[in-house]
Short mmCIF file of C-alpha atoms in Angstrom, two decimals:
data_model
loop_
_atom_site.label_atom_id
_atom_site.label_comp_id
_atom_site.label_asym_id
_atom_site.label_seq_id
_atom_site.Cartn_x
_atom_site.Cartn_y
_atom_site.Cartn_z
CA MET A 973 -6.53 22.44 -23.19
CA GLY A 974 -8.06 19.69 -20.55
CA LEU A 975 -9.49 21.01 -17.64
CA GLN A 976 -7.07 22.93 -15.07
CA PHE A 977 -8.39 24.98 -12.11
CA ILE A 978 -4.56 25.73 -10.55
CA ARG A 979 -2.81 29.04 -12.95
CA PRO A 980 -0.49 28.36 -14.88
CA ASP A 981 1.92 30.51 -13.12
CA THR A 982 0.98 29.40 -9.81
CA LYS A 983 4.33 29.21 -8.49
CA ILE A 984 4.77 27.66 -5.02
CA ASP A 985 8.05 27.37 -3.16
CA PHE A 986 7.27 22.62 -3.39
CA VAL A 987 10.68 22.08 -2.48
CA GLY A 988 11.09 24.81 -0.04
CA PHE A 989 9.18 22.74 2.15
CA ARG A 990 11.00 19.42 1.82
CA TYR A 991 12.84 19.62 5.26
CA VAL A 992 9.58 19.99 6.95
CA ALA A 993 7.93 17.37 4.87
CA TYR A 994 10.75 14.62 6.13
CA CYS A 995 10.32 15.30 9.53
CA VAL A 996 6.70 15.27 9.04
CA SER A 997 7.00 11.34 6.29
CA ALA A 998 9.94 10.71 9.37
CA ALA A 999 6.82 11.36 12.58
CA LEU A 1000 4.41 8.83 10.55
CA ILE A 1001 7.29 5.84 9.93
CA LEU A 1002 8.92 6.75 13.08
CA LEU A 1003 4.78 5.24 14.45
CA GLY A 1004 4.58 2.67 12.53
CA LEU A 1005 7.84 1.45 13.46
CA VAL A 1006 7.31 1.39 17.68
CA SER A 1007 3.63 -0.23 17.23
CA LEU A 1008 4.52 -2.45 15.14
CA VAL A 1009 7.26 -2.83 17.08
CA ILE A 1010 5.32 -3.38 20.52
CA LYS A 1011 2.39 -5.57 19.04
CA GLY A 1012 5.07 -8.50 17.26
CA GLY A 1013 4.25 -7.48 13.82
CA PRO A 1014 0.77 -6.11 11.53
CA ARG A 1015 -2.07 -8.32 13.67
CA TYR A 1016 -1.92 -10.98 9.98
CA GLY A 1017 -5.81 -11.59 8.86
CA ILE A 1018 -6.56 -15.39 8.66
CA ASP A 1019 -6.04 -15.58 4.84
CA PHE A 1020 -1.84 -14.94 6.97
CA ALA A 1021 -2.69 -16.92 9.79
CA GLY A 1022 -4.98 -19.62 9.71
CA GLY A 1023 -8.15 -20.08 11.20
CA ILE A 1024 -12.57 -20.33 10.50
CA ILE A 1025 -14.22 -17.46 8.80
CA VAL A 1026 -17.96 -18.61 10.22
CA GLN A 1027 -21.24 -16.63 7.30
CA VAL A 1028 -24.59 -16.58 9.70
CA LYS A 1029 -27.70 -14.40 8.27
CA PHE A 1030 -30.55 -14.22 10.11
CA GLU A 1031 -34.51 -14.20 8.39
CA GLU A 1032 -35.25 -11.80 11.98
CA LYS A 1033 -33.97 -8.72 12.19
CA THR A 1034 -30.68 -9.04 14.61
CA ASP A 1035 -28.33 -7.09 15.94
CA MET A 1036 -24.67 -7.03 17.31
CA ASN A 1037 -25.34 -7.69 20.62
CA GLN A 1038 -27.63 -10.49 20.42
CA VAL A 1039 -24.88 -12.77 17.76
CA ARG A 1040 -22.02 -12.11 20.59
CA GLY A 1041 -24.36 -13.32 23.93
CA ALA A 1042 -25.46 -15.87 21.31
CA LEU A 1043 -21.63 -16.53 21.19
CA GLU A 1044 -19.64 -15.60 23.36
CA GLY A 1045 -19.66 -18.68 25.84
CA LEU A 1046 -18.37 -20.45 23.35
CA LYS A 1047 -14.80 -19.00 23.98
CA LEU A 1048 -12.94 -19.74 20.74
CA PRO A 1049 -9.51 -18.06 20.76
CA GLY A 1050 -9.03 -15.04 18.97
CA MET A 1051 -13.01 -14.29 17.62
CA VAL A 1052 -13.94 -11.90 16.26
CA ILE A 1053 -17.71 -11.03 14.60
CA GLN A 1054 -18.76 -8.90 11.85
CA GLN A 1055 -20.99 -7.43 10.42
CA MET A 1056 -21.73 -7.69 6.96
CA GLY A 1057 -23.52 -5.10 4.88
CA ALA A 1058 -26.86 -2.45 6.43
CA ALA A 1059 -28.09 -3.69 9.65
CA GLU A 1060 -31.81 -4.62 8.39
CA GLU A 1061 -29.66 -6.92 6.47
CA SER A 1062 -28.44 -8.82 10.35
CA GLU A 1063 -25.89 -11.16 8.26
CA TYR A 1064 -22.82 -11.16 10.89
CA LEU A 1065 -18.71 -12.80 9.97
CA VAL A 1066 -17.69 -15.02 12.27
CA ARG A 1067 -13.66 -15.25 12.33
CA THR A 1068 -11.77 -17.53 14.89
CA SER A 1069 -8.20 -18.66 15.26
CA SER A 1070 -8.50 -22.04 15.62
CA SER A 1071 -6.30 -24.74 14.31
CA GLU A 1072 -7.66 -27.10 17.14
CA VAL A 1073 -11.10 -26.64 16.33
CA SER A 1074 -12.42 -28.55 13.22
CA SER A 1075 -14.80 -27.20 10.53
CA GLU A 1076 -17.12 -29.04 11.25
CA GLU A 1077 -17.11 -28.86 15.50
CA VAL A 1078 -17.37 -25.01 14.85
CA ARG A 1079 -20.07 -25.39 12.33
CA SER A 1080 -22.52 -27.43 14.88
CA MET A 1081 -21.42 -24.89 17.99
CA ILE A 1082 -21.84 -22.06 16.65
CA GLY A 1083 -25.07 -23.44 14.66
CA GLN A 1084 -26.82 -25.07 18.28
CA SER A 1085 -25.04 -21.43 20.65
CA LEU A 1086 -28.11 -19.81 17.42
CA ALA A 1087 -30.04 -21.91 18.24
CA LYS A 1088 -30.62 -22.32 22.16
CA ASP A 1089 -30.04 -18.14 22.71
CA LEU A 1090 -32.07 -16.92 19.67
CA PRO A 1091 -34.90 -19.07 17.53
CA GLN A 1092 -37.01 -16.60 16.60
CA ALA A 1093 -34.16 -15.20 14.53
CA LYS A 1094 -33.39 -18.62 13.49
CA GLY A 1095 -30.20 -18.24 12.36
CA GLU A 1096 -28.02 -19.98 8.27
CA ILE A 1097 -24.85 -20.84 8.11
CA ARG A 1098 -23.93 -19.60 4.39
CA ARG A 1099 -20.87 -20.14 4.27
CA LEU A 1100 -17.49 -21.62 6.14
CA GLU A 1101 -13.96 -21.11 5.15
CA MET A 1102 -10.91 -23.00 7.73
CA VAL A 1103 -6.54 -21.84 6.60
CA GLY A 1104 -4.18 -23.94 7.64
CA PRO A 1105 -1.90 -22.59 9.43
CA LYS A 1106 0.49 -23.54 7.24
CA VAL A 1107 -1.38 -22.16 4.11
CA GLY A 1108 -1.22 -18.18 6.10
CA ALA A 1109 1.81 -19.35 6.61
CA ASP A 1110 2.09 -19.74 2.46
CA LEU A 1111 0.61 -16.56 1.50
CA ARG A 1112 2.44 -14.86 4.09
CA SER A 1113 5.32 -14.92 2.59
CA LYS A 1114 4.23 -14.60 -1.24
CA ALA A 1115 1.96 -11.86 -0.20
CA LEU A 1116 5.01 -10.24 1.60
CA GLU A 1117 7.01 -11.86 -2.50
CA ALA A 1118 4.11 -10.50 -4.48
CA MET A 1119 5.27 -6.60 -3.07
CA TYR A 1120 8.86 -7.30 -2.77
CA TYR A 1121 9.01 -8.10 -7.28
CA ALA A 1122 6.48 -5.11 -8.17
CA ILE A 1123 9.05 -2.32 -6.83
CA LEU A 1124 11.55 -4.53 -8.06
CA LEU A 1125 10.40 -4.95 -11.19
CA ILE A 1126 9.66 -1.29 -11.43
CA ALA A 1127 12.64 -0.42 -10.38
CA ILE A 1128 14.68 -1.49 -13.45
CA TYR A 1129 12.15 -0.45 -15.52
CA ILE A 1130 12.08 2.99 -14.62
CA SER A 1131 16.06 2.84 -15.47
CA GLY A 1132 16.06 1.30 -18.19
CA ARG A 1133 12.60 2.86 -19.81
CA PHE A 1134 12.27 6.13 -18.18
CA GLU A 1135 15.97 7.02 -17.84
CA GLN A 1136 17.02 4.94 -21.03
CA ARG A 1137 19.79 3.91 -19.08
CA TRP A 1138 18.99 -0.26 -20.16
CA THR A 1139 23.08 -0.90 -19.89
CA ALA A 1140 22.47 -0.28 -15.77
CA ALA A 1141 19.48 -1.75 -15.38
CA GLY A 1142 20.40 -4.94 -16.53
CA ILE A 1143 23.35 -4.60 -13.78
CA MET A 1144 21.37 -3.62 -10.99
CA ALA A 1145 19.33 -6.67 -11.79
CA ALA A 1146 22.02 -9.24 -12.34
CA GLY A 1147 24.15 -7.51 -8.61
CA LEU A 1148 20.21 -8.05 -7.44
CA PHE A 1149 20.14 -11.71 -8.36
CA VAL A 1150 23.62 -11.82 -6.26
CA GLY A 1151 23.05 -10.03 -3.28
CA ILE A 1152 19.67 -12.33 -3.53
CA SER A 1153 21.39 -15.74 -3.73
CA ALA A 1154 24.06 -14.37 -0.86
CA LEU A 1155 21.33 -13.70 1.54
CA GLN A 1156 19.36 -17.37 0.53
CA PHE A 1157 22.89 -18.68 1.01
CA LEU A 1158 22.60 -16.83 3.94
CA GLY A 1159 18.88 -19.09 5.20
CA LEU A 1160 17.60 -15.90 5.88
CA SER A 1161 13.35 -16.12 6.17
CA THR A 1162 11.73 -14.26 3.36
CA SER A 1163 11.25 -11.04 5.72
CA TRP A 1164 14.63 -10.02 5.83
CA LEU A 1165 15.39 -11.29 2.31
CA ILE A 1166 13.07 -8.60 1.40
CA VAL A 1167 14.92 -6.12 3.06
CA GLY A 1168 18.07 -7.21 2.65
CA ALA A 1169 16.73 -7.04 -1.99
CA MET A 1170 15.77 -3.01 -0.62
CA VAL A 1171 19.10 -2.25 0.71
CA ILE A 1172 20.56 -3.71 -2.56
CA THR A 1173 18.51 -2.12 -4.50
CA LEU A 1174 18.42 0.84 -2.84
CA GLY A 1175 22.53 0.90 -2.69
CA LEU A 1176 22.66 -0.62 -6.73
CA CYS A 1177 20.11 2.77 -8.04
CA LEU A 1178 23.07 5.24 -5.47
CA TRP A 1179 26.59 3.68 -7.20
CA LEU A 1180 25.14 3.69 -10.95
CA ASN A 1181 23.19 7.37 -10.94
CA LEU A 1182 19.63 5.46 -10.58
CA THR A 1183 18.07 8.78 -10.05
CA TYR A 1184 15.12 9.00 -10.69
CA ALA A 1185 15.08 4.61 -9.78
CA LEU A 1186 15.78 6.00 -6.40
CA GLY A 1187 13.72 8.43 -5.49
CA ALA A 1188 10.85 6.33 -7.34
CA VAL A 1189 11.59 2.99 -5.25
CA LEU A 1190 11.94 5.76 -1.66
CA ALA A 1191 8.93 7.04 -2.34
CA LEU A 1192 6.77 3.45 -2.36
CA ILE A 1193 8.65 2.16 0.28
CA HIS A 1194 7.55 4.83 2.30
CA ASP A 1195 4.07 4.72 1.11
CA VAL A 1196 3.69 1.06 2.21
CA ILE A 1197 5.42 1.66 5.69
CA ILE A 1198 3.16 4.30 6.19
CA THR A 1199 -0.37 2.41 4.83
CA VAL A 1200 0.89 -1.30 7.16
CA GLY A 1201 1.76 1.11 9.84
CA ALA A 1202 -1.46 2.83 9.94
CA PHE A 1203 -2.99 -0.20 9.92
CA SER A 1204 -1.32 -1.53 13.36
CA LEU A 1205 -1.56 1.64 14.72
CA MET A 1206 -5.79 1.21 13.39
CA ASN A 1207 -5.36 -2.42 14.96
CA LYS A 1208 -6.63 -3.60 12.23
CA GLU A 1209 -6.32 -6.82 10.61
CA PHE A 1210 -3.47 -7.27 7.68
CA ASP A 1211 -5.09 -9.78 5.54
CA LEU A 1212 -5.40 -10.75 0.96
CA THR A 1213 -7.61 -7.79 1.03
CA VAL A 1214 -4.91 -5.45 2.04
CA ILE A 1215 -2.10 -6.95 -0.02
CA ALA A 1216 -4.59 -6.29 -2.73
CA ALA A 1217 -4.45 -2.61 -1.76
CA LEU A 1218 -0.90 -2.60 -1.43
CA LEU A 1219 -0.27 -3.47 -5.11
CA THR A 1220 -2.52 -1.08 -6.55
CA ILE A 1221 -1.26 2.02 -4.00
CA ILE A 1222 2.50 1.28 -5.37
CA GLY A 1223 0.93 0.99 -8.92
CA TYR A 1224 -1.07 4.68 -8.43
CA SER A 1225 1.73 5.91 -6.65
CA LEU A 1226 4.55 4.87 -8.97
CA ASN A 1227 1.51 6.94 -11.73
CA ASP A 1228 1.65 9.96 -9.84
CA THR A 1229 5.26 9.84 -9.78
CA ILE A 1230 6.47 9.20 -13.10
CA ILE A 1231 3.76 11.86 -14.98
CA VAL A 1232 6.45 14.81 -12.35
CA PHE A 1233 9.15 12.89 -13.70
CA ASP A 1234 8.74 13.51 -17.02
CA ARG A 1235 7.73 17.01 -17.00
CA ILE A 1236 10.72 17.92 -15.31
CA ARG A 1237 12.40 15.86 -17.56
CA GLU A 1238 11.00 17.56 -20.33
CA THR A 1239 11.74 20.79 -19.16
CA LEU A 1240 15.50 20.54 -18.36
CA ARG A 1241 15.07 19.31 -22.00
CA TYR A 1242 14.43 22.33 -23.93
CA GLY A 1243 15.65 24.63 -21.20
CA LYS A 1244 13.11 26.30 -20.04
CA GLY A 1245 13.80 26.21 -16.43
CA GLY A 1246 17.20 27.83 -14.07
CA THR A 1247 18.41 26.26 -10.73
CA PHE A 1248 17.34 22.54 -10.60
CA ALA A 1249 14.79 23.05 -8.06
CA GLU A 1250 13.60 25.91 -9.96
CA VAL A 1251 13.11 23.48 -11.95
CA ILE A 1252 11.44 20.66 -10.29
CA ASN A 1253 9.15 23.68 -9.50
CA THR A 1254 7.77 24.36 -11.65
CA SER A 1255 7.06 20.87 -12.75
CA ILE A 1256 4.82 20.48 -10.06
CA ASN A 1257 3.48 23.11 -10.29
CA GLN A 1258 2.52 22.56 -13.84
CA THR A 1259 0.54 19.24 -12.94
CA LEU A 1260 -1.01 20.46 -10.07
CA SER A 1261 -4.13 20.30 -11.73
CA ARG A 1262 -3.66 17.15 -13.51
CA THR A 1263 -2.45 15.95 -10.01
CA ILE A 1264 -5.48 17.61 -8.24
CA LEU A 1265 -8.17 16.31 -10.13
CA THR A 1266 -6.94 12.87 -10.19
CA SER A 1267 -6.53 12.37 -6.72
CA GLY A 1268 -10.32 13.87 -5.85
CA LEU A 1269 -12.08 11.61 -8.09
CA THR A 1270 -10.48 8.76 -7.29
CA LEU A 1271 -10.84 10.15 -3.86
CA ILE A 1272 -14.28 10.29 -4.16
CA VAL A 1273 -15.17 6.28 -5.28
CA VAL A 1274 -13.08 5.11 -2.38
CA VAL A 1275 -14.72 7.17 0.11
CA CYS A 1276 -18.32 5.71 -1.43
CA LEU A 1277 -16.68 2.12 -0.82
CA TYR A 1278 -15.49 2.74 2.51
CA LEU A 1279 -18.85 4.27 3.97
CA LEU A 1280 -21.12 1.56 1.66
CA GLY A 1281 -19.14 -1.60 0.37
CA GLY A 1282 -19.46 -3.30 3.61
CA ALA A 1283 -17.94 -5.05 5.82
CA VAL A 1284 -16.55 -7.48 3.58
CA ILE A 1285 -13.82 -4.40 1.28
CA HIS A 1286 -14.28 -2.11 5.17
CA ASP A 1287 -9.78 -3.02 5.21
CA PHE A 1288 -10.18 -2.97 1.50
CA ALA A 1289 -11.17 0.26 0.71
CA LEU A 1290 -8.79 2.00 4.19
CA ALA A 1291 -6.01 0.86 2.68
CA LEU A 1292 -7.07 2.52 -0.08
CA LEU A 1293 -7.40 5.46 1.10
CA ILE A 1294 -4.47 6.54 2.99
CA GLY A 1295 -2.34 4.71 -0.18
CA ILE A 1296 -3.82 7.68 -2.44
CA PHE A 1297 -3.20 10.53 0.17
CA VAL A 1298 0.15 9.06 1.45
CA GLY A 1299 1.21 8.54 -2.90
CA THR A 1300 0.42 12.45 -3.54
CA TYR A 1301 2.29 13.62 -0.88
CA SER A 1302 4.78 11.51 -1.49
CA SER A 1303 5.08 12.43 -5.27
CA ILE A 1304 5.49 15.67 -4.32
CA PHE A 1305 7.31 16.72 -1.04
CA VAL A 1306 9.46 12.57 -0.69
CA ALA A 1307 10.19 11.61 -4.45
CA SER A 1308 11.04 15.34 -5.86
CA PRO A 1309 12.76 16.67 -3.12
CA ILE A 1310 15.34 13.32 -3.49
CA LEU A 1311 15.94 14.19 -6.82
CA LEU A 1312 17.04 17.51 -6.25
CA HIS A 1313 19.69 16.29 -3.63
CA PHE A 1314 20.68 13.25 -5.62
CA GLY A 1315 20.26 14.22 -9.56
CA LYS A 1316 22.86 16.97 -9.70
CA ARG A 1317 24.61 14.92 -12.57
CA ARG A 1318 21.79 13.77 -13.92
CA MET A 1319 20.49 17.26 -14.58
CA ALA A 1320 23.28 18.49 -17.31
CA GLN A 1321 22.60 14.89 -19.13
CA ASP A 1322 18.61 15.03 -19.11
CA SER A 1323 19.69 19.71 -19.78
CA ALA A 1324 21.44 18.26 -23.49
CA PRO A 1325 19.50 19.52 -26.16
CA ALA A 1326 17.95 16.71 -27.88
CA LYS A 1327 18.65 14.79 -31.79
CA ALA A 1328 16.86 16.08 -34.35
#
């Protein structure tokens, strides 16, 4: 038997807290959405908005205030200075959203300012990257598409393999194709296409009685919206590393949700529970040790990345940190209660004895 520090006969009434959990989730989502509306959307980083990144290394110890003082006279639009690694390494990233000044002009301006104001520090430009506005817009569109297709394929996979309803999964895929084609005919932007596709996906899950897929997809959307909202509240930049973190969160949260769902199906199949709510509570309690161990160990790794990983992966680790908390919470307090509300018919089917 595996390591368990939660007693096997534990009977925490998780679904009894579902309305409190709904209020907590609604409040977090609302806060994030209000922040996004007030700020006009996510604060896109250079990857998505376009701009220039310059990496500077000093031979002598130099602090952030000295670097900022040397460069503030340049008046580069949207300039942000970040420290890389430990303070004694004296290495910094300088970001600017300027697309009107060439990369060579920026290199020359920064080099001259550092040589003039910090001659003793001997600063050296080690890297310079430029992303144009069109490339940034293309990257943003591709990133949104990647997230959409990840959730869509997950819905089809769960509908087919997990619920053993490949016909319904095929109907959902065909319905989505028709729906997306109709939306594209209207000339909507990528963002609105994705919103429309999500609404169609959830509508098809309800219509086809794909309750496991419905619970899993709603939990994933819940996790992504809260994480993006948290970044907006903290005024953090939204770039490719954050997209990578969101895709990781989708996979992590789905894995947690499927383990709980699988135990629910197993409990129903062998008739070990009472009411549907009792079956869900029993299943969550039985997987609680595994959930805490997995999430706890993952959090230790992510906290180490956040504290010691340096500026380059700082936001990536922060997104993972938020996502693991929210993903673990949603698999227990969002996905499973949704199954309770919409899965009564599925309960009758899963309660049928397994074929020999």
